[in-house]
PDB file of C-alpha atoms in Angstrom:
ATOM      1  CA  UNK A   1      -2.754   2.565  29.919  1.00  0.00           C
ATOM      2  CA  UNK A   2      -5.318   0.101  29.362  1.00  0.00           C
ATOM      3  CA  UNK A   3      -3.703  -3.604  28.156  1.00  0.00           C
ATOM      4  CA  UNK A   4      -6.152  -4.184  25.734  1.00  0.00           C
ATOM      5  CA  UNK A   5      -5.667  -0.778  24.621  1.00  0.00           C
ATOM      6  CA  UNK A   6      -2.112  -1.483  24.354  1.00  0.00           C
ATOM      7  CA  UNK A   7      -1.761  -4.573  22.924  1.00  0.00           C
ATOM      8  CA  UNK A   8      -4.093  -3.367  19.906  1.00  0.00           C
ATOM      9  CA  UNK A   9      -2.214  -0.754  19.307  1.00  0.00           C
ATOM     10  CA  UNK A  10       0.862  -2.459  18.732  1.00  0.00           C
ATOM     11  CA  UNK A  11      -0.941  -4.893  16.775  1.00  0.00           C
ATOM     12  CA  UNK A  12      -2.218  -2.296  14.032  1.00  0.00           C
ATOM     13  CA  UNK A  13       1.227  -0.232  14.052  1.00  0.00           C
ATOM     14  CA  UNK A  14       3.042  -3.800  13.146  1.00  0.00           C
ATOM     15  CA  UNK A  15       0.549  -5.025  10.038  1.00  0.00           C
ATOM     16  CA  UNK A  16       1.321  -1.003   8.431  1.00  0.00           C
ATOM     17  CA  UNK A  17       5.182  -1.258   8.849  1.00  0.00           C
ATOM     18  CA  UNK A  18       5.196  -4.717   7.648  1.00  0.00           C
ATOM     19  CA  UNK A  19       2.539  -2.696   4.879  1.00  0.00           C
ATOM     20  CA  UNK A  20       5.113  -0.100   4.244  1.00  0.00           C
ATOM     21  CA  UNK A  21       7.135  -2.937   3.786  1.00  0.00           C
ATOM     22  CA  UNK A  22       5.668  -4.296   0.717  1.00  0.00           C
ATOM     23  CA  UNK A  23       4.218  -1.479  -0.926  1.00  0.00           C
ATOM     24  CA  UNK A  24       7.034   0.294  -1.529  1.00  0.00           C
ATOM     25  CA  UNK A  25       9.474  -3.079  -3.457  1.00  0.00           C
ATOM     26  CA  UNK A  26       5.763  -3.091  -5.298  1.00  0.00           C
ATOM     27  CA  UNK A  27       6.219  -3.487  -8.637  1.00  0.00           C
ATOM     28  CA  UNK A  28       2.557  -1.681  -9.167  1.00  0.00           C
ATOM     29  CA  UNK A  29       2.654   2.051  -7.650  1.00  0.00           C
ATOM     30  CA  UNK A  30       1.368   3.461 -11.668  1.00  0.00           C
ATOM     31  CA  UNK A  31      -0.374   1.761 -14.519  1.00  0.00           C
ATOM     32  CA  UNK A  32      -0.838   2.228 -17.854  1.00  0.00           C
ATOM     33  CA  UNK A  33      -3.942   2.777 -18.767  1.00  0.00           C
ATOM     34  CA  UNK A  34      -5.962   1.581 -21.373  1.00  0.00           C
ATOM     35  CA  UNK A  35      -9.090   4.170 -21.810  1.00  0.00           C
ATOM     36  CA  UNK A  36      -9.402   5.341 -25.588  1.00  0.00           C
ATOM     37  CA  UNK A  37      -7.185   1.921 -26.975  1.00  0.00           C
ATOM     38  CA  UNK A  38      -9.216  -0.652 -28.936  1.00  0.00           C
ATOM     39  CA  UNK A  39      -6.071  -3.048 -28.530  1.00  0.00           C
ATOM     40  CA  UNK A  40      -3.678  -3.086 -26.155  1.00  0.00           C
ATOM     41  CA  UNK A  41       0.075  -5.148 -27.249  1.00  0.00           C
ATOM     42  CA  UNK A  42       1.921  -3.979 -23.572  1.00  0.00           C
ATOM     43  CA  UNK A  43       1.080  -2.548 -19.808  1.00  0.00           C
ATOM     44  CA  UNK A  44       3.389  -0.258 -18.583  1.00  0.00           C
ATOM     45  CA  UNK A  45       3.937   0.202 -15.093  1.00  0.00           C
ATOM     46  CA  UNK A  46       5.991   1.862 -12.980  1.00  0.00           C
ATOM     47  CA  UNK A  47       7.311   2.605  -8.602  1.00  0.00           C
ATOM     48  CA  UNK A  48       9.970   4.553  -7.273  1.00  0.00           C
ATOM     49  CA  UNK A  49      12.547   2.620  -8.521  1.00  0.00           C
ATOM     50  CA  UNK A  50      11.855   0.772 -11.998  1.00  0.00           C
ATOM     51  CA  UNK A  51       9.858   0.979 -14.575  1.00  0.00           C
ATOM     52  CA  UNK A  52       8.192  -2.460 -16.150  1.00  0.00           C
ATOM     53  CA  UNK A  53       7.008  -3.321 -19.629  1.00  0.00           C
ATOM     54  CA  UNK A  54       4.843  -7.249 -20.667  1.00  0.00           C
ATOM     55  CA  UNK A  55       3.313  -7.312 -23.642  1.00  0.00           C
ATOM     56  CA  UNK A  56       0.342 -10.073 -24.521  1.00  0.00           C
ATOM     57  CA  UNK A  57       2.405 -12.905 -23.902  1.00  0.00           C
ATOM     58  CA  UNK A  58       3.151 -11.928 -20.936  1.00  0.00           C
ATOM     59  CA  UNK A  59       7.069 -11.914 -21.505  1.00  0.00           C
ATOM     60  CA  UNK A  60       8.282  -8.826 -18.510  1.00  0.00           C
ATOM     61  CA  UNK A  61      11.594  -6.287 -18.480  1.00  0.00           C
ATOM     62  CA  UNK A  62      11.757  -4.522 -15.291  1.00  0.00           C
ATOM     63  CA  UNK A  63      14.914  -1.608 -16.135  1.00  0.00           C
ATOM     64  CA  UNK A  64      16.013   0.957 -12.865  1.00  0.00           C
ATOM     65  CA  UNK A  65      16.482   3.337 -13.573  1.00  0.00           C
ATOM     66  CA  UNK A  66      19.315   5.342 -14.408  1.00  0.00           C
ATOM     67  CA  UNK A  67      19.792   8.489 -12.378  1.00  0.00           C
ATOM     68  CA  UNK A  68      18.203   9.718  -8.928  1.00  0.00           C
ATOM     69  CA  UNK A  69      19.124  13.852  -9.831  1.00  0.00           C
ATOM     70  CA  UNK A  70      16.962  12.909 -13.854  1.00  0.00           C
ATOM     71  CA  UNK A  71      13.672  11.625 -11.653  1.00  0.00           C
ATOM     72  CA  UNK A  72      11.471  14.308 -10.954  1.00  0.00           C
ATOM     73  CA  UNK A  73      10.858  15.558  -7.599  1.00  0.00           C
ATOM     74  CA  UNK A  74       7.911  13.856  -6.182  1.00  0.00           C
ATOM     75  CA  UNK A  75       9.167  10.563  -6.705  1.00  0.00           C
ATOM     76  CA  UNK A  76      12.244  11.175  -5.380  1.00  0.00           C
ATOM     77  CA  UNK A  77      11.032  12.996  -2.429  1.00  0.00           C
ATOM     78  CA  UNK A  78       8.693  10.104  -2.265  1.00  0.00           C
ATOM     79  CA  UNK A  79      11.517   7.214  -1.963  1.00  0.00           C
ATOM     80  CA  UNK A  80      12.616   9.454   1.223  1.00  0.00           C
ATOM     81  CA  UNK A  81       9.712   9.582   3.028  1.00  0.00           C
ATOM     82  CA  UNK A  82       9.088   6.463   2.665  1.00  0.00           C
ATOM     83  CA  UNK A  83      12.084   4.921   3.963  1.00  0.00           C
ATOM     84  CA  UNK A  84      11.729   7.777   6.499  1.00  0.00           C
ATOM     85  CA  UNK A  85       8.324   6.133   7.040  1.00  0.00           C
ATOM     86  CA  UNK A  86      10.349   2.234   7.355  1.00  0.00           C
ATOM     87  CA  UNK A  87      12.440   4.442   9.812  1.00  0.00           C
ATOM     88  CA  UNK A  88       9.787   6.021  11.629  1.00  0.00           C
ATOM     89  CA  UNK A  89       7.841   1.899  12.482  1.00  0.00           C
ATOM     90  CA  UNK A  90      11.548   0.259  13.670  1.00  0.00           C
ATOM     91  CA  UNK A  91      11.740   3.025  16.491  1.00  0.00           C
ATOM     92  CA  UNK A  92       7.264   2.633  16.757  1.00  0.00           C
ATOM     93  CA  UNK A  93       8.016  -1.235  17.732  1.00  0.00           C
ATOM     94  CA  UNK A  94      11.024  -0.843  19.867  1.00  0.00           C
ATOM     95  CA  UNK A  95       9.167   1.989  22.031  1.00  0.00           C
ATOM     96  CA  UNK A  96       5.857   0.393  22.328  1.00  0.00           C
ATOM     97  CA  UNK A  97       7.149  -2.821  23.631  1.00  0.00           C
ATOM     98  CA  UNK A  98       9.510  -1.843  25.591  1.00  0.00           C
ATOM     99  CA  UNK A  99       6.478   0.364  27.486  1.00  0.00           C
ATOM    100  CA  UNK A 100       3.632  -2.356  27.745  1.00  0.00           C
ATOM    101  CA  UNK A 101       3.221  -3.233  30.550  1.00  0.00           C
ATOM    102  CA  UNK A 102       3.157  -6.679  30.269  1.00  0.00           C
ATOM    103  CA  UNK A 103       7.171  -6.740  29.274  1.00  0.00           C
ATOM    104  CA  UNK A 104       9.758  -6.156  31.915  1.00  0.00           C
ATOM    105  CA  UNK A 105      11.718  -3.921  30.071  1.00  0.00           C
ATOM    106  CA  UNK A 106      11.677  -0.745  32.356  1.00  0.00           C
ATOM    107  CA  UNK A 107      10.579  -2.895  35.895  1.00  0.00           C
ATOM    108  CA  UNK A 108       7.084  -1.890  38.476  1.00  0.00           C
ATOM    109  CA  UNK A 109       7.534   1.960  37.278  1.00  0.00           C
ATOM    110  CA  UNK A 110       4.474   2.081  35.272  1.00  0.00           C
ATOM    111  CA  UNK A 111       5.076   5.397  34.748  1.00  0.00           C
ATOM    112  CA  UNK A 112       7.619   5.779  33.480  1.00  0.00           C
ATOM    113  CA  UNK A 113       6.840   2.159  30.625  1.00  0.00           C
ATOM    114  CA  UNK A 114       3.489   4.716  29.239  1.00  0.00           C
ATOM    115  CA  UNK A 115       5.469   7.761  28.689  1.00  0.00           C
ATOM    116  CA  UNK A 116       7.802   5.826  26.945  1.00  0.00           C
ATOM    117  CA  UNK A 117       4.330   3.729  24.934  1.00  0.00           C
ATOM    118  CA  UNK A 118       3.140   6.668  23.878  1.00  0.00           C
ATOM    119  CA  UNK A 119       6.298   7.847  22.642  1.00  0.00           C
ATOM    120  CA  UNK A 120       6.475   5.044  20.546  1.00  0.00           C
ATOM    121  CA  UNK A 121       2.986   6.155  18.936  1.00  0.00           C
ATOM    122  CA  UNK A 122       3.884   8.996  18.263  1.00  0.00           C
ATOM    123  CA  UNK A 123       6.834   7.333  15.934  1.00  0.00           C
ATOM    124  CA  UNK A 124       3.453   5.545  14.792  1.00  0.00           C
ATOM    125  CA  UNK A 125       2.033   8.454  13.894  1.00  0.00           C
ATOM    126  CA  UNK A 126       4.984   9.703  11.939  1.00  0.00           C
ATOM    127  CA  UNK A 127       5.040   7.511   9.886  1.00  0.00           C
ATOM    128  CA  UNK A 128       1.697   7.158   8.795  1.00  0.00           C
ATOM    129  CA  UNK A 129       1.959  10.281   8.359  1.00  0.00           C
ATOM    130  CA  UNK A 130       4.631   9.880   5.621  1.00  0.00           C
ATOM    131  CA  UNK A 131       3.397   7.046   4.126  1.00  0.00           C
ATOM    132  CA  UNK A 132       0.027   8.649   3.838  1.00  0.00           C
ATOM    133  CA  UNK A 133       2.155  12.450   2.126  1.00  0.00           C
ATOM    134  CA  UNK A 134       4.657  10.512  -0.072  1.00  0.00           C
ATOM    135  CA  UNK A 135       1.798   7.707  -1.877  1.00  0.00           C
ATOM    136  CA  UNK A 136      -0.591  11.085  -1.897  1.00  0.00           C
ATOM    137  CA  UNK A 137       1.632  12.442  -3.902  1.00  0.00           C
ATOM    138  CA  UNK A 138       2.330  10.374  -6.134  1.00  0.00           C
ATOM    139  CA  UNK A 139      -1.204   9.845  -7.209  1.00  0.00           C
ATOM    140  CA  UNK A 140      -1.411  13.553  -7.136  1.00  0.00           C
ATOM    141  CA  UNK A 141       0.293  13.426 -10.660  1.00  0.00           C
ATOM    142  CA  UNK A 142      -1.116  10.349 -12.346  1.00  0.00           C
ATOM    143  CA  UNK A 143      -4.448  11.975 -12.095  1.00  0.00           C
ATOM    144  CA  UNK A 144      -3.076  15.538 -12.537  1.00  0.00           C
ATOM    145  CA  UNK A 145      -1.473  13.746 -15.819  1.00  0.00           C
ATOM    146  CA  UNK A 146      -3.920  11.457 -16.069  1.00  0.00           C
ATOM    147  CA  UNK A 147      -6.800  14.459 -16.906  1.00  0.00           C
ATOM    148  CA  UNK A 148      -4.551  17.002 -18.968  1.00  0.00           C
ATOM    149  CA  UNK A 149      -5.412  17.348 -22.225  1.00  0.00           C
ATOM    150  CA  UNK A 150      -2.780  18.328 -23.388  1.00  0.00           C
ATOM    151  CA  UNK A 151      -0.077  15.795 -21.583  1.00  0.00           C
ATOM    152  CA  UNK A 152       2.259  14.286 -24.059  1.00  0.00           C
ATOM    153  CA  UNK A 153       3.757  11.391 -22.761  1.00  0.00           C
ATOM    154  CA  UNK A 154       2.132   7.956 -21.188  1.00  0.00           C
ATOM    155  CA  UNK A 155      -1.388   8.670 -19.080  1.00  0.00           C
ATOM    156  CA  UNK A 156      -1.014   6.303 -15.793  1.00  0.00           C
ATOM    157  CA  UNK A 157      -3.953   5.169 -13.093  1.00  0.00           C
ATOM    158  CA  UNK A 158      -3.062   4.740  -9.981  1.00  0.00           C
ATOM    159  CA  UNK A 159      -1.514   1.305  -9.061  1.00  0.00           C
ATOM    160  CA  UNK A 160      -2.677  -1.249  -5.874  1.00  0.00           C
ATOM    161  CA  UNK A 161       1.119  -0.203  -4.019  1.00  0.00           C
ATOM    162  CA  UNK A 162      -0.653   2.376  -3.540  1.00  0.00           C
ATOM    163  CA  UNK A 163      -3.586   1.037  -1.862  1.00  0.00           C
ATOM    164  CA  UNK A 164      -1.462  -0.921   0.204  1.00  0.00           C
ATOM    165  CA  UNK A 165       0.663   2.479   1.221  1.00  0.00           C
ATOM    166  CA  UNK A 166      -3.089   3.596   1.846  1.00  0.00           C
ATOM    167  CA  UNK A 167      -4.203   1.139   3.874  1.00  0.00           C
ATOM    168  CA  UNK A 168      -0.631   1.175   6.144  1.00  0.00           C
ATOM    169  CA  UNK A 169      -1.094   5.287   6.375  1.00  0.00           C
ATOM    170  CA  UNK A 170      -3.912   4.298   8.204  1.00  0.00           C
ATOM    171  CA  UNK A 171      -3.318   1.754  10.563  1.00  0.00           C
ATOM    172  CA  UNK A 172      -0.018   2.964  11.877  1.00  0.00           C
ATOM    173  CA  UNK A 173      -2.151   6.832  12.312  1.00  0.00           C
ATOM    174  CA  UNK A 174      -4.361   4.753  14.488  1.00  0.00           C
ATOM    175  CA  UNK A 175      -2.575   2.670  16.263  1.00  0.00           C
ATOM    176  CA  UNK A 176      -0.383   5.170  16.966  1.00  0.00           C
ATOM    177  CA  UNK A 177      -3.424   7.900  18.251  1.00  0.00           C
ATOM    178  CA  UNK A 178      -4.901   4.927  20.164  1.00  0.00           C
ATOM    179  CA  UNK A 179      -1.207   5.031  22.431  1.00  0.00           C
ATOM    180  CA  UNK A 180      -1.128   9.048  22.728  1.00  0.00           C
ATOM    181  CA  UNK A 181      -4.645   8.820  23.603  1.00  0.00           C
ATOM    182  CA  UNK A 182      -4.737   6.188  26.352  1.00  0.00           C
ATOM    183  CA  UNK A 183      -1.902   7.096  27.923  1.00  0.00           C
ATOM    184  CA  UNK A 184      -2.105   8.772  31.630  1.00  0.00           C
ATOM    185  CA  UNK A 185       0.190  10.268  33.202  1.00  0.00           C
ATOM    186  CA  UNK A 186       0.063  10.139  36.186  1.00  0.00           C
ATOM    187  CA  UNK A 187       2.438  12.371  38.322  1.00  0.00           C
ATOM    188  CA  UNK A 188       3.937  11.194  42.042  1.00  0.00           C
ATOM    189  CA  UNK A 189       1.112  13.586  44.366  1.00  0.00           C
ATOM    190  CA  UNK A 190      -1.832  11.014  42.541  1.00  0.00           C
ATOM    191  CA  UNK A 191      -0.504   7.762  44.056  1.00  0.00           C
ATOM    192  CA  UNK A 192       0.132   9.555  47.415  1.00  0.00           C
ATOM    193  CA  UNK A 193      -2.338   7.659  50.288  1.00  0.00           C
ATOM    194  CA  UNK A 194      -4.196   9.327  52.223  1.00  0.00           C
ATOM    195  CA  UNK A 195      -5.715   7.852  55.906  1.00  0.00           C
ATOM    196  CA  UNK A 196      -9.084   7.338  55.694  1.00  0.00           C
ATOM    197  CA  UNK A 197     -11.586   9.319  57.806  1.00  0.00           C
ATOM    198  CA  UNK A 198     -14.896   8.346  58.172  1.00  0.00           C
ATOM    199  CA  UNK A 199     -17.801  11.455  57.562  1.00  0.00           C
ATOM    200  CA  UNK A 200     -18.838  13.131  60.761  1.00  0.00           C
ATOM    201  CA  UNK A 201     -22.352  13.983  59.144  1.00  0.00           C
ATOM    202  CA  UNK A 202     -25.005  13.248  61.275  1.00  0.00           C
ATOM    203  CA  UNK A 203     -22.485  13.618  64.749  1.00  0.00           C
ATOM    204  CA  UNK A 204     -23.054  16.388  66.879  1.00  0.00           C
ATOM    205  CA  UNK A 205     -20.194  18.611  67.804  1.00  0.00           C
ATOM    206  CA  UNK A 206     -19.794  20.376  71.112  1.00  0.00           C
ATOM    207  CA  UNK A 207     -17.259  22.835  72.619  1.00  0.00           C
ATOM    208  CA  UNK A 208     -16.642  21.401  75.954  1.00  0.00           C
ATOM    209  CA  UNK A 209     -13.365  19.935  75.887  1.00  0.00           C
ATOM    210  CA  UNK A 210     -12.982  16.141  77.022  1.00  0.00           C
ATOM    211  CA  UNK A 211     -12.996  15.527  80.086  1.00  0.00           C
ATOM    212  CA  UNK A 212     -10.329  12.784  81.158  1.00  0.00           C
ATOM    213  CA  UNK A 213     -11.257  10.541  84.674  1.00  0.00           C
ATOM    214  CA  UNK A 214      -8.110  11.453  86.788  1.00  0.00           C
ATOM    215  CA  UNK A 215      -7.040   7.972  89.126  1.00  0.00           C
ATOM    216  CA  UNK A 216      -7.524   8.476  92.385  1.00  0.00           C
ATOM    217  CA  UNK A 217      -6.477   6.161  95.919  1.00  0.00           C
ATOM    218  CA  UNK A 218      -9.332   6.766  97.783  1.00  0.00           C
ATOM    219  CA  UNK A 219     -12.498   4.849  97.721  1.00  0.00           C
ATOM    220  CA  UNK A 220     -16.048   5.342  96.563  1.00  0.00           C
ATOM    221  CA  UNK A 221     -17.539   6.153 100.448  1.00  0.00           C
ATOM    222  CA  UNK A 222     -14.726   9.019 101.165  1.00  0.00           C
ATOM    223  CA  UNK A 223     -16.763  11.560  98.353  1.00  0.00           C
ATOM    224  CA  UNK A 224     -19.910  11.103 100.489  1.00  0.00           C
TER     225      UNK A 224
END
């Protein structure tokens, strides 16, 4: 595997893992809309863990969700997917560091190191997929409620936490794809060296066997 591709893929995966850690506690996953409101006295915003409100004076009040089982199913699923994304990203970082050519782990067995790096790429792909499903599912419910004219509750718009999650998923998928596609799983037979055989083009092959001279004890005059 190319060392530059390895370094680039690891950098993308690591940045994606950090962005998941930023998006998960971010409070602005959805923000109450001001569409159709002439005067807005307070703003409500929520994430996977709590609901907050701020008034025109800048005072913030937050409360955690009182019950896990009372939450909507998509919020519970998004929580699980985001936590799984962090776990997969952690495994991907460890595996990629172990499989990189510049690391001393694994010795000089580059075949094994390449396979370990490919496993790290699979973990990064799983991280990106979990993050993408979580934020997209959450955003789909926001847009569904926003465009539902008969929805009685507060309508929300997409917050910055979801955009961070989408960016993280994209980087993780790109980094994992680079590791998986660039890894060359060569077999030991491909590394066997063969002796050099010069080309026979331009030579005349004869069927006459090569004669070898036998040493004799007689001089040249004895054959006259």
